[in-house]
XYZ file of N, CA and C in Angstrom:
417
model
N 0.824 -1.161 0.000
C 0.000 0.000 0.000
C 0.881 1.241 0.000
N 0.596 2.166 -0.889
C 1.378 3.401 -0.999
C 0.609 4.548 -0.363
N 1.361 5.374 0.370
C 0.710 6.484 1.054
C 0.573 7.715 0.160
N 1.569 8.002 -0.637
C 1.544 9.228 -1.438
C 0.692 9.119 -2.679
N 0.594 7.984 -3.257
C -0.193 7.799 -4.453
C 0.497 8.284 -5.707
N 1.685 8.837 -5.585
C 2.391 9.359 -6.756
C 3.713 8.632 -6.893
N 4.058 8.309 -8.118
C 5.302 7.593 -8.362
C 6.444 8.535 -8.738
N 6.192 9.835 -8.899
C 7.244 10.784 -9.299
C 8.038 11.230 -8.077
N 9.276 11.564 -8.328
C 10.158 12.008 -7.253
C 10.028 13.520 -7.061
N 10.361 13.992 -5.888
C 10.335 15.430 -5.607
C 11.543 16.098 -6.278
N 11.321 17.321 -6.746
C 12.405 18.079 -7.372
C 13.191 18.791 -6.263
N 14.495 18.585 -6.223
C 15.304 19.166 -5.155
C 16.153 20.335 -5.633
N 16.016 20.769 -6.879
C 16.774 21.910 -7.400
C 16.106 23.216 -6.980
N 16.920 24.212 -6.715
C 16.413 25.531 -6.350
C 16.203 26.336 -7.625
N 15.053 26.958 -7.738
C 14.754 27.795 -8.889
C 15.271 29.206 -8.585
N 16.356 29.632 -9.228
C 16.981 30.924 -8.942
C 16.434 32.062 -9.794
N 15.594 31.772 -10.744
C 15.078 32.825 -11.633
C 14.341 33.918 -10.863
N 13.412 33.606 -9.956
C 12.759 34.696 -9.209
C 13.749 35.494 -8.356
N 14.741 34.812 -7.806
C 15.750 35.493 -6.997
C 16.531 36.499 -7.845
N 16.941 36.106 -9.038
C 17.675 36.992 -9.935
C 16.800 38.163 -10.357
N 15.531 37.918 -10.618
C 14.614 38.999 -10.999
C 14.496 40.037 -9.886
N 14.361 39.576 -8.658
C 14.250 40.500 -7.527
C 15.539 41.291 -7.361
N 16.671 40.663 -7.489
C 17.963 41.354 -7.357
C 18.143 42.405 -8.443
N 17.746 42.110 -9.659
C 17.864 43.095 -10.747
C 16.953 44.293 -10.519
N 15.757 44.046 -10.026
C 14.843 45.156 -9.726
C 15.424 46.026 -8.622
N 15.956 45.408 -7.561
C 16.568 46.182 -6.478
C 17.779 46.977 -6.971
N 18.574 46.387 -7.841
C 19.727 47.087 -8.397
C 19.300 48.326 -9.167
N 18.279 48.192 -9.992
C 17.782 49.342 -10.763
C 17.239 50.414 -9.834
N 16.512 50.022 -8.802
C 15.958 50.995 -7.856
C 17.079 51.765 -7.165
N 18.111 51.069 -6.703
C 19.218 51.752 -6.032
C 20.014 52.623 -6.994
N 20.165 52.203 -8.234
C 20.897 53.026 -9.208
C 20.152 54.315 -9.512
N 18.832 54.268 -9.510
C 18.034 55.458 -9.797
C 17.974 56.384 -8.595
N 17.844 55.832 -7.390
C 17.664 56.673 -6.203
C 18.965 57.177 -5.593
N 20.091 56.534 -5.833
C 21.355 56.947 -5.207
C 21.746 58.383 -5.556
N 21.663 58.825 -6.817
C 22.016 60.222 -7.091
C 21.089 61.224 -6.414
N 19.865 60.833 -6.139
C 18.922 61.745 -5.484
C 19.248 61.932 -4.014
N 19.996 61.024 -3.425
C 20.331 61.093 -2.009
C 21.505 62.018 -1.734
N 22.219 62.439 -2.736
C 23.371 63.312 -2.555
C 22.886 64.656 -2.041
N 23.497 65.115 -0.957
C 23.130 66.390 -0.377
C 24.370 67.252 -0.254
N 24.165 68.514 -0.131
C 25.272 69.432 0.031
C 24.772 70.854 -0.048
N 25.691 71.762 -0.027
C 25.374 73.172 -0.104
C 25.641 73.629 -1.525
N 24.658 74.268 -2.136
C 24.789 74.719 -3.520
C 25.551 76.046 -3.549
N 26.716 76.040 -4.205
C 27.565 77.222 -4.281
C 28.074 77.361 -5.707
N 27.993 78.565 -6.259
C 28.577 78.843 -7.569
C 29.994 79.345 -7.326
N 30.978 78.480 -7.527
C 32.367 78.821 -7.228
C 32.963 79.689 -8.325
N 33.905 80.569 -7.966
C 34.607 81.331 -8.990
C 35.487 80.407 -9.822
N 35.751 80.787 -11.065
C 36.548 79.967 -11.963
C 37.970 80.502 -12.066
N 38.951 79.573 -12.109
C 40.345 79.945 -12.266
C 41.004 78.999 -13.263
N 42.230 79.337 -13.650
C 42.955 78.504 -14.609
C 43.832 77.458 -13.936
N 43.857 77.423 -12.611
C 44.723 76.480 -11.902
C 44.193 75.054 -12.024
N 45.098 74.097 -11.883
C 44.754 72.682 -11.967
C 44.236 72.204 -10.614
N 43.340 71.221 -10.594
C 42.843 70.706 -9.310
C 43.926 69.967 -8.545
N 43.847 70.063 -7.202
C 44.792 69.374 -6.330
C 44.288 67.968 -6.036
N 45.211 67.038 -5.926
C 44.858 65.670 -5.580
C 44.827 65.574 -4.062
N 43.674 65.157 -3.514
C 43.522 65.070 -2.062
C 43.726 63.640 -1.607
N 44.464 63.486 -0.520
C 44.728 62.169 0.037
C 43.756 61.823 1.155
N 43.209 62.847 1.819
C 42.285 62.588 2.918
C 41.173 63.626 2.901
N 40.169 63.377 3.711
C 39.010 64.266 3.811
C 39.402 65.481 4.652
N 39.127 66.673 4.137
C 39.458 67.900 4.853
C 38.201 68.602 5.326
N 38.393 69.523 6.229
C 37.303 70.336 6.734
C 37.023 71.436 5.717
N 35.758 71.574 5.318
C 35.391 72.549 4.294
C 34.395 73.538 4.887
N 34.755 74.814 4.808
C 33.869 75.901 5.221
C 33.237 76.460 3.952
N 31.912 76.579 3.930
C 31.200 77.041 2.745
C 30.391 78.283 3.082
N 30.453 79.270 2.186
C 29.594 80.453 2.290
C 28.725 80.447 1.041
N 27.408 80.327 1.221
C 26.536 80.278 0.048
C 26.049 81.676 -0.332
N 25.225 81.733 -1.355
C 24.747 83.003 -1.916
C 23.979 83.843 -0.897
N 23.339 83.203 0.079
C 22.567 83.924 1.102
C 23.424 84.287 2.310
N 24.759 84.204 2.176
C 25.722 84.502 3.251
C 25.574 83.565 4.441
N 25.068 82.361 4.216
C 24.996 81.352 5.265
C 26.317 80.597 5.278
N 26.811 80.305 6.469
C 28.117 79.654 6.624
C 27.889 78.216 7.089
N 28.624 77.288 6.467
C 28.505 75.871 6.799
C 29.888 75.307 7.114
N 29.954 74.442 8.115
C 31.142 73.621 8.353
C 30.762 72.257 7.818
N 31.395 71.863 6.730
C 30.987 70.708 5.927
C 29.517 70.902 5.554
N 28.574 70.161 6.106
C 27.161 70.326 5.750
C 26.320 70.904 6.891
N 26.968 71.380 7.965
C 26.244 71.884 9.124
C 26.341 73.404 9.197
N 25.184 74.050 9.246
C 25.146 75.510 9.266
C 25.580 76.032 10.628
N 26.331 77.132 10.595
C 26.809 77.762 11.824
C 26.807 79.277 11.609
N 26.541 80.025 12.666
C 26.563 81.487 12.592
C 28.011 81.978 12.634
N 28.267 83.124 12.019
C 29.615 83.693 11.981
C 30.154 83.917 13.396
N 29.285 84.312 14.326
C 29.708 84.582 15.704
C 30.252 83.338 16.406
N 29.789 82.157 15.994
C 30.202 80.916 16.647
C 31.170 80.098 15.808
N 31.560 80.590 14.640
C 32.423 79.835 13.733
C 33.775 79.519 14.375
N 34.427 80.527 14.931
C 35.744 80.324 15.525
C 35.672 79.332 16.685
N 34.674 79.478 17.532
C 34.500 78.588 18.679
C 34.294 77.134 18.223
N 33.447 76.932 17.219
C 33.192 75.574 16.704
C 34.458 74.987 16.077
N 35.193 75.799 15.312
C 36.415 75.305 14.672
C 37.462 74.907 15.699
N 37.589 75.664 16.771
C 38.557 75.329 17.827
C 38.230 73.958 18.403
N 36.939 73.696 18.656
C 36.537 72.403 19.212
C 36.758 71.277 18.204
N 36.460 71.527 16.934
C 36.620 70.485 15.906
C 38.086 70.154 15.687
N 38.946 71.171 15.704
C 40.351 70.981 15.355
C 41.238 70.628 16.549
N 40.664 70.423 17.728
C 41.458 70.129 18.926
C 42.398 68.949 18.749
N 41.923 67.850 18.207
C 42.727 66.645 18.137
C 43.579 66.506 16.892
N 43.548 67.472 16.016
C 44.285 67.359 14.759
C 45.668 67.980 14.890
N 46.666 67.307 14.294
C 48.054 67.766 14.388
C 48.284 69.022 13.553
N 47.959 68.967 12.278
C 48.147 70.116 11.385
C 46.791 70.473 10.782
N 46.069 71.396 11.411
C 44.730 71.715 10.919
C 44.758 72.361 9.529
N 44.024 71.761 8.615
C 43.866 72.294 7.265
C 42.387 72.514 7.011
N 42.050 73.680 6.468
C 40.665 74.015 6.167
C 40.605 74.547 4.747
N 39.529 74.191 4.041
C 39.282 74.716 2.701
C 38.053 75.600 2.754
N 38.129 76.735 2.069
C 37.042 77.705 2.046
C 36.411 77.728 0.665
N 35.106 77.459 0.610
C 34.323 77.550 -0.623
C 33.388 78.733 -0.452
N 33.500 79.720 -1.318
C 32.630 80.885 -1.225
C 31.975 81.134 -2.572
N 30.683 81.426 -2.554
C 29.967 81.747 -3.773
C 30.570 83.002 -4.392
N 30.661 83.022 -5.710
C 31.307 84.154 -6.383
C 30.486 85.438 -6.314
N 29.236 85.360 -5.902
C 28.361 86.535 -5.853
C 28.373 87.253 -4.499
N 28.979 86.663 -3.469
C 28.934 87.309 -2.156
C 30.005 88.391 -2.049
N 29.827 89.275 -1.080
C 30.734 90.407 -0.901
C 32.108 89.948 -0.402
N 33.136 90.621 -0.863
C 34.513 90.316 -0.484
C 34.701 90.457 1.027
N 34.037 91.424 1.625
C 34.159 91.651 3.064
C 33.681 90.467 3.881
N 32.654 89.797 3.413
C 32.146 88.619 4.114
C 33.176 87.499 4.096
N 33.820 87.309 2.948
C 34.858 86.275 2.832
C 36.016 86.591 3.761
N 36.412 87.855 3.841
C 37.529 88.255 4.705
C 37.179 88.033 6.173
N 35.938 88.332 6.571
C 35.518 88.100 7.955
C 35.601 86.615 8.305
N 35.120 85.770 7.389
C 35.155 84.325 7.635
C 36.603 83.841 7.691
N 37.448 84.337 6.787
C 38.867 83.956 6.803
C 39.518 84.364 8.114
N 39.162 85.527 8.640
C 39.712 85.999 9.910
C 39.291 85.081 11.059
N 38.039 84.644 11.049
C 37.558 83.731 12.091
C 38.271 82.378 12.001
N 38.502 81.919 10.768
C 39.191 80.630 10.575
C 40.624 80.726 11.087
N 41.319 81.798 10.713
C 42.698 81.984 11.174
C 42.747 82.157 12.690
N 41.740 82.812 13.263
C 41.668 83.001 14.708
C 41.489 81.698 15.465
N 40.983 80.678 14.784
C 40.802 79.365 15.408
C 42.087 78.554 15.411
N 43.165 79.118 14.867
C 44.448 78.429 14.878
C 44.740 77.632 13.621
N 44.004 77.875 12.560
C 44.229 77.151 11.306
C 45.459 77.725 10.625
N 46.415 76.859 10.323
C 47.650 77.301 9.689
C 47.557 77.272 8.172
N 46.843 76.285 7.646
C 46.718 76.153 6.199
C 45.265 76.362 5.795
N 45.021 77.419 5.030
C 43.680 77.735 4.543
C 43.719 77.726 3.026
N 42.986 76.815 2.427
C 42.938 76.706 0.977
C 41.638 77.271 0.447
N 41.689 77.808 -0.772
C 40.499 78.356 -1.430
C 40.059 77.374 -2.512
N 38.780 77.024 -2.523
C 38.235 76.094 -3.505
C 37.643 76.903 -4.656
N 38.048 76.566 -5.894
C 37.538 77.233 -7.092
C 37.170 76.186 -8.133
N 36.488 76.617 -9.162
C 36.145 75.758 -10.293
C 37.132 76.037 -11.414
N 37.614 74.997 -12.112
C 38.479 75.258 -13.267
C 37.665 75.839 -14.422
N 38.286 76.731 -15.172
C 37.618 77.319 -16.336
C 37.476 76.248 -17.400
N 36.262 76.129 -17.925
C 36.022 75.154 -18.983
C 36.511 75.726 -20.301
N 37.555 75.106 -20.879
C 38.109 75.576 -22.139
C 37.255 75.041 -23.281
N 36.977 75.907 -24.241
C 36.190 75.513 -25.400
C 37.080 74.763 -26.374
N 36.599 73.615 -26.817
C 37.362 72.810 -27.763
C 37.093 73.279 -29.184
N 38.147 73.364 -29.953
C 38.019 73.759 -31.355
C 37.771 72.518 -32.206
N 36.782 72.588 -33.064
C 36.462 71.433 -33.913
C 37.109 71.560 -35.269
């Protein structure tokens, strides 16, 4: 007497097709959404003819946007507290280096005030971030 009533054997192979389909859909979703997750401060940098520097490590970047708002990396800070915040951030660093990104439309006096606060925090190396001039190619 047979209990199962069927003479066929069970299939023991794993069907990977649905798994691959799900993985491809997830890959497409992440490829589409990843660029949308990028955040930062929008700044129109001045253009220069100098070549870009190759960076070996992540540096502290101070940004001044078009509305004269000041950011340490991506965190907004008031000018009155900039020096105090920089002193606390740079406490454990041996050779503090800071880069300044300023919108090309803001007043020169604002940039000088921010530079003075940065230097007052004990920063020895202050770099200016600019955009390279796009050269027109001749056809």
